[in-house]
Structures are given as structure tokens and as C-alpha cells.
GROMACS .gro file of C-alpha atoms in nm:
model
  426
    1UNK     CA    1  13.663   8.986   9.418
    2UNK     CA    2  13.546   9.179   9.727
    3UNK     CA    3  13.285   9.370   9.528
    4UNK     CA    4  13.145   9.050   9.378
    5UNK     CA    5  13.132   8.890   9.724
    6UNK     CA    6  12.932   9.183   9.859
    7UNK     CA    7  12.694   9.158   9.566
    8UNK     CA    8  12.642   8.787   9.628
    9UNK     CA    9  12.571   8.859   9.996
   10UNK     CA   10  12.307   9.110   9.887
   11UNK     CA   11  12.162   8.854   9.647
   12UNK     CA   12  12.132   8.586   9.917
   13UNK     CA   13  11.979   8.834  10.161
   14UNK     CA   14  11.720   8.942   9.907
   15UNK     CA   15  11.626   8.581   9.835
   16UNK     CA   16  11.588   8.509  10.205
   17UNK     CA   17  11.360   8.809  10.255
   18UNK     CA   18  11.160   8.715   9.945
   19UNK     CA   19  11.115   8.362  10.075
   20UNK     CA   20  10.988   8.485  10.411
   21UNK     CA   21  10.758   8.740  10.247
   22UNK     CA   22  10.615   8.480  10.009
   23UNK     CA   23  10.552   8.237  10.296
   24UNK     CA   24  10.380   8.507  10.501
   25UNK     CA   25  10.166   8.624  10.211
   26UNK     CA   26  10.061   8.267  10.131
   27UNK     CA   27   9.960   8.202  10.492
   28UNK     CA   28   9.763   8.526  10.515
   29UNK     CA   29   9.582   8.459  10.187
   30UNK     CA   30   9.478   8.113  10.306
   31UNK     CA   31   9.364   8.259  10.639
   32UNK     CA   32   9.139   8.518  10.476
   33UNK     CA   33   8.999   8.275  10.222
   34UNK     CA   34   8.876   8.072  10.520
   35UNK     CA   35   8.757   8.358  10.741
   36UNK     CA   36   8.650   8.647  10.517
   37UNK     CA   37   8.304   8.506  10.447
   38UNK     CA   38   8.230   8.380  10.798
   39UNK     CA   39   7.930   8.536  10.969
   40UNK     CA   40   8.041   8.718  11.283
   41UNK     CA   41   7.797   8.693  11.573
   42UNK     CA   42   7.796   8.795  11.939
   43UNK     CA   43   7.599   8.516  12.099
   44UNK     CA   44   7.625   8.481  12.480
   45UNK     CA   45   7.955   8.336  12.601
   46UNK     CA   46   7.965   8.017  12.810
   47UNK     CA   47   8.137   8.218  13.084
   48UNK     CA   48   8.231   8.577  13.158
   49UNK     CA   49   8.559   8.588  13.351
   50UNK     CA   50   8.631   8.906  13.543
   51UNK     CA   51   8.863   9.141  13.352
   52UNK     CA   52   9.081   9.407  13.513
   53UNK     CA   53   9.144   9.668  13.244
   54UNK     CA   54   9.453   9.883  13.296
   55UNK     CA   55   9.508  10.211  13.112
   56UNK     CA   56   9.853  10.366  13.168
   57UNK     CA   57   9.853  10.733  13.069
   58UNK     CA   58  10.132  10.991  13.064
   59UNK     CA   59  10.012  11.346  12.993
   60UNK     CA   60   9.710  11.228  12.792
   61UNK     CA   61   9.446  11.481  12.902
   62UNK     CA   62   9.334  11.538  12.541
   63UNK     CA   63   9.243  11.177  12.460
   64UNK     CA   64   9.186  10.993  12.789
   65UNK     CA   65   8.818  11.093  12.821
   66UNK     CA   66   8.709  10.928  12.494
   67UNK     CA   67   8.915  10.618  12.569
   68UNK     CA   68   8.768  10.583  12.919
   69UNK     CA   69   8.412  10.615  12.791
   70UNK     CA   70   8.476  10.363  12.513
   71UNK     CA   71   8.611  10.109  12.763
   72UNK     CA   72   8.323  10.151  13.007
   73UNK     CA   73   8.069  10.125  12.723
   74UNK     CA   74   8.201   9.796  12.584
   75UNK     CA   75   7.967   9.500  12.530
   76UNK     CA   76   8.068   9.306  12.842
   77UNK     CA   77   7.888   9.268  13.177
   78UNK     CA   78   7.967   9.574  13.388
   79UNK     CA   79   7.993   9.362  13.702
   80UNK     CA   80   8.276   9.166  13.538
   81UNK     CA   81   8.490   9.469  13.452
   82UNK     CA   82   8.735   9.641  13.687
   83UNK     CA   83   8.901   9.954  13.550
   84UNK     CA   84   9.231  10.097  13.676
   85UNK     CA   85   9.332  10.429  13.522
   86UNK     CA   86   9.696  10.520  13.587
   87UNK     CA   87   9.814  10.880  13.566
   88UNK     CA   88  10.182  10.794  13.527
   89UNK     CA   89  10.411  11.083  13.626
   90UNK     CA   90  10.171  11.330  13.466
   91UNK     CA   91  10.233  11.705  13.468
   92UNK     CA   92   9.901  11.799  13.308
   93UNK     CA   93   9.536  11.740  13.407
   94UNK     CA   94   9.512  11.375  13.303
   95UNK     CA   95   9.414  11.257  13.652
   96UNK     CA   96   9.148  11.529  13.685
   97UNK     CA   97   8.992  11.430  13.352
   98UNK     CA   98   8.990  11.065  13.461
   99UNK     CA   99   8.811  11.147  13.787
  100UNK     CA  100   8.560  11.368  13.610
  101UNK     CA  101   8.457  11.082  13.382
  102UNK     CA  102   8.432  10.829  13.666
  103UNK     CA  103   8.228  11.070  13.880
  104UNK     CA  104   7.978  11.141  13.603
  105UNK     CA  105   7.621  11.011  13.637
  106UNK     CA  106   7.672  10.736  13.376
  107UNK     CA  107   7.974  10.576  13.544
  108UNK     CA  108   7.973  10.672  13.913
  109UNK     CA  109   7.871  10.322  14.023
  110UNK     CA  110   8.122  10.136  13.807
  111UNK     CA  111   8.415   9.944  13.957
  112UNK     CA  112   8.683  10.193  13.855
  113UNK     CA  113   8.960  10.389  14.020
  114UNK     CA  114   9.234  10.639  13.939
  115UNK     CA  115   9.591  10.584  14.052
  116UNK     CA  116   9.839  10.870  14.039
  117UNK     CA  117  10.183  10.717  14.006
  118UNK     CA  118  10.529  10.855  14.070
  119UNK     CA  119  10.836  10.649  13.995
  120UNK     CA  120  11.029  10.475  13.720
  121UNK     CA  121  10.997  10.159  13.520
  122UNK     CA  122  10.802  10.314  13.234
  123UNK     CA  123  10.487  10.145  13.111
  124UNK     CA  124  10.606   9.810  13.248
  125UNK     CA  125  10.640   9.964  13.594
  126UNK     CA  126  10.289  10.108  13.573
  127UNK     CA  127  10.146   9.770  13.473
  128UNK     CA  128  10.325   9.600  13.762
  129UNK     CA  129  10.178   9.851  14.008
  130UNK     CA  130   9.832   9.783  13.867
  131UNK     CA  131   9.892   9.408  13.890
  132UNK     CA  132   9.920   9.439  14.269
  133UNK     CA  133   9.574   9.596  14.283
  134UNK     CA  134   9.401   9.382  14.020
  135UNK     CA  135   9.132   9.133  14.120
  136UNK     CA  136   9.027   9.007  13.776
  137UNK     CA  137   9.098   8.668  13.623
  138UNK     CA  138   9.258   8.848  13.329
  139UNK     CA  139   9.448   9.172  13.288
  140UNK     CA  140   9.340   9.378  12.988
  141UNK     CA  141   9.560   9.661  12.861
  142UNK     CA  142   9.465   9.964  12.655
  143UNK     CA  143   9.683  10.264  12.582
  144UNK     CA  144   9.541  10.603  12.668
  145UNK     CA  145   9.490  10.689  12.301
  146UNK     CA  146   9.339  10.352  12.201
  147UNK     CA  147   8.959  10.351  12.181
  148UNK     CA  148   8.829   9.992  12.178
  149UNK     CA  149   8.538   9.904  11.952
  150UNK     CA  150   8.220   9.802  12.135
  151UNK     CA  151   8.281   9.426  12.103
  152UNK     CA  152   8.661   9.433  12.137
  153UNK     CA  153   8.670   9.274  12.483
  154UNK     CA  154   8.397   9.025  12.392
  155UNK     CA  155   8.602   8.883  12.104
  156UNK     CA  156   8.919   8.866  12.316
  157UNK     CA  157   8.742   8.664  12.584
  158UNK     CA  158   8.564   8.448  12.327
  159UNK     CA  159   8.899   8.345  12.181
  160UNK     CA  160   9.064   8.259  12.511
  161UNK     CA  161   8.765   8.046  12.621
  162UNK     CA  162   8.836   7.808  12.333
  163UNK     CA  163   9.131   7.676  12.537
  164UNK     CA  164   9.175   7.869  12.865
  165UNK     CA  165   9.464   7.657  12.992
  166UNK     CA  166   9.678   7.693  12.680
  167UNK     CA  167   9.578   8.038  12.557
  168UNK     CA  168   9.707   8.253  12.841
  169UNK     CA  169   9.694   8.570  12.631
  170UNK     CA  170   9.481   8.695  12.342
  171UNK     CA  171   9.540   9.003  12.131
  172UNK     CA  172   9.331   9.194  11.879
  173UNK     CA  173   9.401   9.448  11.609
  174UNK     CA  174   9.469   9.818  11.622
  175UNK     CA  175   9.345  10.063  11.362
  176UNK     CA  176   9.461  10.417  11.299
  177UNK     CA  177   9.223  10.661  11.462
  178UNK     CA  178   9.353  10.962  11.265
  179UNK     CA  179   9.429  10.786  10.936
  180UNK     CA  180   9.295  11.070  10.718
  181UNK     CA  181   9.483  11.347  10.899
  182UNK     CA  182   9.776  11.381  10.656
  183UNK     CA  183  10.003  11.184  10.426
  184UNK     CA  184  10.213  11.053  10.716
  185UNK     CA  185   9.915  10.910  10.903
  186UNK     CA  186   9.791  10.750  10.579
  187UNK     CA  187  10.128  10.576  10.544
  188UNK     CA  188  10.124  10.467  10.910
  189UNK     CA  189   9.770  10.337  10.868
  190UNK     CA  190   9.875  10.133  10.566
  191UNK     CA  191  10.176   9.995  10.751
  192UNK     CA  192   9.958   9.889  11.046
  193UNK     CA  193   9.693   9.730  10.825
  194UNK     CA  194   9.954   9.529  10.632
  195UNK     CA  195  10.131   9.421  10.952
  196UNK     CA  196   9.815   9.307  11.127
  197UNK     CA  197   9.613   9.172  10.834
  198UNK     CA  198   9.908   8.992  10.671
  199UNK     CA  199  10.189   8.918  10.919
  200UNK     CA  200   9.990   8.861  11.238
  201UNK     CA  201   9.721   8.655  11.067
  202UNK     CA  202   9.976   8.448  10.874
  203UNK     CA  203  10.201   8.348  11.162
  204UNK     CA  204   9.904   8.265  11.385
  205UNK     CA  205   9.739   8.063  11.109
  206UNK     CA  206  10.054   7.869  11.016
  207UNK     CA  207  10.249   7.840  11.341
  208UNK     CA  208  10.009   7.944  11.621
  209UNK     CA  209  10.250   8.225  11.707
  210UNK     CA  210  10.109   8.550  11.842
  211UNK     CA  211  10.273   8.882  11.920
  212UNK     CA  212  10.121   9.092  12.195
  213UNK     CA  213  10.081   9.452  12.080
  214UNK     CA  214  10.105   9.740  12.323
  215UNK     CA  215   9.728   9.768  12.350
  216UNK     CA  216   9.403   9.573  12.304
  217UNK     CA  217   9.501   9.244  12.464
  218UNK     CA  218   9.421   9.036  12.770
  219UNK     CA  219   9.651   8.806  12.966
  220UNK     CA  220   9.577   8.568  13.251
  221UNK     CA  221   9.658   8.737  13.582
  222UNK     CA  222   9.788   8.426  13.756
  223UNK     CA  223  10.030   8.365  13.469
  224UNK     CA  224  10.167   8.720  13.487
  225UNK     CA  225  10.214   8.680  13.862
  226UNK     CA  226  10.391   8.346  13.811
  227UNK     CA  227  10.656   8.507  13.588
  228UNK     CA  228  10.709   8.803  13.820
  229UNK     CA  229  10.514   9.056  13.615
  230UNK     CA  230  10.646   9.274  13.336
  231UNK     CA  231  11.019   9.341  13.318
  232UNK     CA  232  11.075   9.692  13.457
  233UNK     CA  233  11.244   9.926  13.213
  234UNK     CA  234  11.170   9.718  12.903
  235UNK     CA  235  11.119   9.963  12.617
  236UNK     CA  236  10.890   9.720  12.437
  237UNK     CA  237  10.730   9.535  12.725
  238UNK     CA  238  10.479   9.374  12.487
  239UNK     CA  239  10.745   9.196  12.278
  240UNK     CA  240  10.939   9.105  12.590
  241UNK     CA  241  10.648   8.929  12.760
  242UNK     CA  242  10.552   8.761  12.431
  243UNK     CA  243  10.883   8.574  12.433
  244UNK     CA  244  10.830   8.480  12.798
  245UNK     CA  245  10.489   8.331  12.719
  246UNK     CA  246  10.622   8.131  12.424
  247UNK     CA  247  10.913   8.008  12.633
  248UNK     CA  248  10.661   7.861  12.879
  249UNK     CA  249  10.497   7.663  12.599
  250UNK     CA  250  10.171   7.859  12.620
  251UNK     CA  251   9.996   8.036  12.332
  252UNK     CA  252   9.918   8.398  12.246
  253UNK     CA  253   9.599   8.372  12.042
  254UNK     CA  254   9.474   8.611  11.776
  255UNK     CA  255   9.121   8.752  11.795
  256UNK     CA  256   9.112   8.913  11.452
  257UNK     CA  257   8.767   9.066  11.507
  258UNK     CA  258   8.871   9.256  11.819
  259UNK     CA  259   8.956   9.612  11.718
  260UNK     CA  260   9.079   9.930  11.884
  261UNK     CA  261   9.133  10.270  11.728
  262UNK     CA  262   9.469  10.420  11.818
  263UNK     CA  263   9.603  10.772  11.771
  264UNK     CA  264   9.922  10.775  11.561
  265UNK     CA  265  10.194  11.042  11.531
  266UNK     CA  266  10.104  11.328  11.297
  267UNK     CA  267  10.451  11.480  11.261
  268UNK     CA  268  10.780  11.334  11.146
  269UNK     CA  269  10.939  11.440  11.476
  270UNK     CA  270  10.695  11.237  11.686
  271UNK     CA  271  10.703  10.948  11.440
  272UNK     CA  272  11.083  10.933  11.449
  273UNK     CA  273  11.108  10.916  11.827
  274UNK     CA  274  10.826  10.662  11.854
  275UNK     CA  275  10.998  10.430  11.607
  276UNK     CA  276  11.337  10.494  11.767
  277UNK     CA  277  11.199  10.371  12.100
  278UNK     CA  278  11.046  10.068  11.931
  279UNK     CA  279  11.369   9.988  11.750
  280UNK     CA  280  11.574  10.014  12.070
  281UNK     CA  281  11.325   9.794  12.253
  282UNK     CA  282  11.319   9.529  11.982
  283UNK     CA  283  11.699   9.519  11.963
  284UNK     CA  284  11.697   9.481  12.340
  285UNK     CA  285  11.460   9.184  12.316
  286UNK     CA  286  11.654   9.018  12.032
  287UNK     CA  287  11.984   9.042  12.220
  288UNK     CA  288  11.819   8.914  12.539
  289UNK     CA  289  11.669   8.611  12.361
  290UNK     CA  290  11.938   8.536  12.103
  291UNK     CA  291  12.075   8.253  12.316
  292UNK     CA  292  11.752   8.060  12.260
  293UNK     CA  293  11.861   7.986  11.904
  294UNK     CA  294  12.120   7.748  12.046
  295UNK     CA  295  11.954   7.598  12.355
  296UNK     CA  296  11.659   7.364  12.409
  297UNK     CA  297  11.394   7.636  12.405
  298UNK     CA  298  11.046   7.601  12.263
  299UNK     CA  299  11.052   7.586  11.882
  300UNK     CA  300  10.825   7.890  11.857
  301UNK     CA  301  11.081   8.091  12.055
  302UNK     CA  302  11.354   7.977  11.817
  303UNK     CA  303  11.147   8.070  11.512
  304UNK     CA  304  11.059   8.413  11.649
  305UNK     CA  305  11.419   8.477  11.755
  306UNK     CA  306  11.535   8.384  11.406
  307UNK     CA  307  11.273   8.612  11.250
  308UNK     CA  308  11.361   8.909  11.471
  309UNK     CA  309  11.734   8.850  11.422
  310UNK     CA  310  11.688   8.850  11.045
  311UNK     CA  311  11.469   9.159  11.052
  312UNK     CA  312  11.672   9.376  11.287
  313UNK     CA  313  12.024   9.259  11.208
  314UNK     CA  314  12.064   9.066  10.882
  315UNK     CA  315  11.808   9.247  10.664
  316UNK     CA  316  11.889   9.589  10.808
  317UNK     CA  317  12.257   9.528  10.734
  318UNK     CA  318  12.165   9.411  10.384
  319UNK     CA  319  11.966   9.731  10.324
  320UNK     CA  320  12.260   9.944  10.434
  321UNK     CA  321  12.494   9.739  10.214
  322UNK     CA  322  12.258   9.767   9.918
  323UNK     CA  323  12.228  10.144   9.958
  324UNK     CA  324  12.606  10.177   9.988
  325UNK     CA  325  12.652   9.976   9.667
  326UNK     CA  326  12.392  10.187   9.490
  327UNK     CA  327  12.545  10.517   9.600
  328UNK     CA  328  12.895  10.402   9.507
  329UNK     CA  329  12.777  10.308   9.158
  330UNK     CA  330  12.585  10.635   9.116
  331UNK     CA  331  12.895  10.835   9.212
  332UNK     CA  332  13.098  10.627   8.967
  333UNK     CA  333  12.841  10.700   8.695
  334UNK     CA  334  12.873  11.073   8.761
  335UNK     CA  335  13.252  11.063   8.752
  336UNK     CA  336  13.237  10.851   8.434
  337UNK     CA  337  13.070  11.139   8.251
  338UNK     CA  338  13.387  11.342   8.292
  339UNK     CA  339  13.641  11.060   8.306
  340UNK     CA  340  13.541  10.763   8.083
  341UNK     CA  341  13.818  10.549   8.231
  342UNK     CA  342  13.625  10.519   8.560
  343UNK     CA  343  13.414  10.203   8.578
  344UNK     CA  344  13.152  10.076   8.820
  345UNK     CA  345  13.306   9.950   9.145
  346UNK     CA  346  13.028   9.696   9.199
  347UNK     CA  347  12.940   9.480   8.902
  348UNK     CA  348  12.990   9.130   8.767
  349UNK     CA  349  13.197   9.042   8.466
  350UNK     CA  350  13.044   8.923   8.140
  351UNK     CA  351  13.075   8.562   8.253
  352UNK     CA  352  12.824   8.630   8.532
  353UNK     CA  353  12.554   8.794   8.323
  354UNK     CA  354  12.291   8.545   8.448
  355UNK     CA  355  12.351   8.652   8.808
  356UNK     CA  356  12.300   9.014   8.705
  357UNK     CA  357  11.973   8.925   8.535
  358UNK     CA  358  11.864   8.723   8.838
  359UNK     CA  359  11.917   9.018   9.068
  360UNK     CA  360  11.713   9.238   8.837
  361UNK     CA  361  11.437   8.975   8.853
  362UNK     CA  362  11.461   8.995   9.233
  363UNK     CA  363  11.379   9.364   9.223
  364UNK     CA  364  11.075   9.295   9.005
  365UNK     CA  365  10.957   9.018   9.238
  366UNK     CA  366  10.996   9.247   9.540
  367UNK     CA  367  10.774   9.507   9.374
  368UNK     CA  368  10.508   9.245   9.300
  369UNK     CA  369  10.511   9.105   9.655
  370UNK     CA  370  10.501   9.455   9.801
  371UNK     CA  371  10.198   9.548   9.591
  372UNK     CA  372  10.023   9.218   9.667
  373UNK     CA  373  10.069   9.260  10.042
  374UNK     CA  374   9.914   9.606  10.033
  375UNK     CA  375   9.629   9.503   9.803
  376UNK     CA  376   9.533   9.192  10.001
  377UNK     CA  377   9.559   9.370  10.337
  378UNK     CA  378   9.345   9.661  10.222
  379UNK     CA  379   9.091   9.433  10.055
  380UNK     CA  380   9.031   9.246  10.383
  381UNK     CA  381   8.975   9.569  10.576
  382UNK     CA  382   8.638   9.737  10.526
  383UNK     CA  383   8.677  10.087  10.388
  384UNK     CA  384   9.048  10.052  10.309
  385UNK     CA  385   9.046   9.910   9.954
  386UNK     CA  386   9.038  10.250   9.787
  387UNK     CA  387   9.274  10.428   9.552
  388UNK     CA  388   9.351  10.698   9.808
  389UNK     CA  389   9.442  10.440  10.073
  390UNK     CA  390   9.659  10.229   9.842
  391UNK     CA  391   9.841  10.523   9.689
  392UNK     CA  392  10.076  10.616   9.978
  393UNK     CA  393  10.241  10.276   9.975
  394UNK     CA  394  10.243  10.212   9.604
  395UNK     CA  395  10.347  10.561   9.494
  396UNK     CA  396  10.531  10.681   9.804
  397UNK     CA  397  10.736  10.426   9.993
  398UNK     CA  398  10.741  10.186   9.700
  399UNK     CA  399  10.856  10.456   9.463
  400UNK     CA  400  11.144  10.557   9.689
  401UNK     CA  401  11.253  10.196   9.733
  402UNK     CA  402  11.241  10.092   9.370
  403UNK     CA  403  11.356  10.414   9.207
  404UNK     CA  404  11.716  10.294   9.239
  405UNK     CA  405  11.717  10.023   8.970
  406UNK     CA  406  11.493  10.231   8.743
  407UNK     CA  407  11.734  10.524   8.739
  408UNK     CA  408  12.029  10.291   8.709
  409UNK     CA  409  11.895  10.110   8.403
  410UNK     CA  410  11.778  10.432   8.243
  411UNK     CA  411  12.134  10.561   8.254
  412UNK     CA  412  12.266  10.237   8.110
  413UNK     CA  413  12.005  10.241   7.834
  414UNK     CA  414  12.122  10.589   7.735
  415UNK     CA  415  12.473  10.451   7.690
  416UNK     CA  416  12.634  10.656   7.963
  417UNK     CA  417  12.869  10.375   8.063
  418UNK     CA  418  13.027  10.309   7.727
  419UNK     CA  419  12.995   9.926   7.729
  420UNK     CA  420  12.670   9.734   7.669
  421UNK     CA  421  12.685   9.466   7.934
  422UNK     CA  422  12.392   9.430   8.167
  423UNK     CA  423  12.477   9.602   8.494
  424UNK     CA  424  12.399   9.448   8.828
  425UNK     CA  425  12.146   9.656   9.019
  426UNK     CA  426  12.249   9.712   9.377
   0.00000   0.00000   0.00000
């Protein structure tokens, strides 16, 4: 009875995730059908608000020069750009590299400064220190390893001018700067493309919900000041302030043509600790905002809280449960080879054969949705719809995920379990 209950819980969880994935994919497809053929132009804007661009950097001497040049060379009036470069608790020559760029002939007359910072608070603390010095109408944020494309700031401002009072923040997209470096960076690139070309576009298109990334976004300075700035110590200050904006009833708009090229981890060690920090920060945000599911908060806050709760609690627990069921059944299969009296601990009886078949169909549907997400995302990104770019996801991550039912059914087909009932894949 307990084993069947756990299997049913897995079944319901899978159906919930499939429903959310299908909804997201549908929204993204409709978005790109409407926007993919639109002619993109850079005609003069009706206004050019002053932008204070902040670049927090911690020991980034190797990449900060290219990022600084890219920011200062953007297609936006130089008189309307204020640049604050923050050497945040650096122990290398980041500050010296910053000053060398700003003192060069091309940029010596630009409105830019270097701030060497000592203290805590992380990136949020650095942004709050810059906020005290900023004079722009908007605060723009770029990470030290994120090189904005020439028109990145133009498209951000263009989007916010459509409704300046309501759209207090606008975010663009980030692309992997070192996507071709190795297999890991190819996988990260694919993950980022799918997230930004499918998820971000879909939720903005359907619900007008935006999620501020860590870089390539602008936010109205007076709004940030009204909420007391960024929350010091927040591990994911971008997600944290996104919830604050939604709670106020304002919008975070998507400027899908605004792009920045960001350096991604090239080793598993760096990748692990980056994602560990993100996971801790997102759990922190979910716990902090979970109460909004049951109060009179803005409906967008409720929807986002529900989504994050499902992703980081329900679906993660379902994955662990599914893997535990799979491993238990694999061990039972191995023992069965030597002791035929041992049966699978997790399976339905013959009277529930339809449920077993339904769960197998779920696995097939997950594969199809997974492949569709990758294909559509890559097809909407110039230069990404190639065999080499699709292969990491389809052959790598997808293969690891869906190898479980394939091995399981292969063993059953070879008659290793004795009986001929359809098994229930974990």
C-alpha cells in the first residue's frame, strides 16, 4: 500500500510538471510566432533618461577591461551615461585595470569613476553603496564578466519608455560568452538559451511577469530608494528584488532584443559552487515569500511563489523520490537474478495495469517536451540551431534522465523478472 501511494505521488508530480512545461512551451511558441519576423530597428527614442551603470567586481582583473570598454561603447548618448565601477574587496589588480581603462585617451572625459569597497553585504551591499552615489534616473547593472551588445542599453530603455510609470524595471537576455570552450559550457549555454528563450518569454507574454537576472537590466532609481535598496546579504539579490517589485504591483518588462555576453564556469568545481549559491539564494527567497500564498498579495507574487515552491520543493522532492524508487527496483532486479523469490518493491498489481502504462506514457511525453523546448529555443537564437549545439542536451542530459526506463524495460523484455506484467517505471 505504501509503495503504491509513493508511485501515485510520483505520477501526480510528473503530471503537474508536464502541465507547467506544456503551458510554458505554448506561450513561448506563440510569442516567437508573433515576434520572430518583426524588423528590429534603432530609431531615435522619444527621450534618453540618464542611466547610472553599476559594475560590481570581485577579483575580475582578467575580464573587467573588455566589459568596461563594451559598456562605454554602447549605442546611447555618452552624456546620459554615468558609470560606477566597484572593486569589491579585491585582492588582485581589478581596480588598477579599471583606472587604466578610464584614464585612456578614448574614455578620459567620460562620466565614470572607480570605487574600492571594503565591507560585507555581498553584491547587494555593493549595489547599495553605488545607489548612494548614483545620479541617474535608472540604475543599470552589469556583472564584471558580462559584455553588453552595442544596443543592449538602447533596447532596455526603449521598453521602459512604453510605460515608464508601470515598468519600473526592464531586463534583457544573457548569452554564454565562452559557449564553445568545452562540453560543460555547451550544456550551460543550452540551459541559458532554453531558460531565456522559452521560460522568460512565455511568462512575460502570458502573465506580464518578469524575473530580473543578475546582469543586463535597468531599474528606476527612485523606486529602489523607496524600498530601501537591495536586501544586504541576499544570495540572489535579483530574485529577491523581483518579488519586491511584483508585490508593489509594478512590472518587470522583458526586452528580448537586449543582449549581454557572460562568462560561464568552465570546470565542474566552479559550476557546482555557482549553482549551490543560486540554490541557497532561491530557497531563501521562497521561504521568505511563502506567506504570500495565503495573504492578499498581488496575484503575480502568488503565481511566482507557487512556481518557485513547486520547482525547489515539490519537484525536487519528486525527483529524489523517483530516483529512490528506481534504485530500489534496480537493486531488487539484481537480487532477483540470484534469488527468484525477490520481487520489485515498487510496482502496481495486475488490476492497475493502466496506471503503469500511463506512467510509461508520461516518460515519453517528457522526452518529447524536453526535445521541443531545446529545438524551439535554439531555432529562435541565431547561430544556435545546429547539430553540435543541440547534441549536449539531447544526447547528454536527456540521455542520463531517460536511461532509467529504457534499462528497466530492456530487463523486463529479456524476462529477467519471471512474470510478464507491465512494470511501472519509477
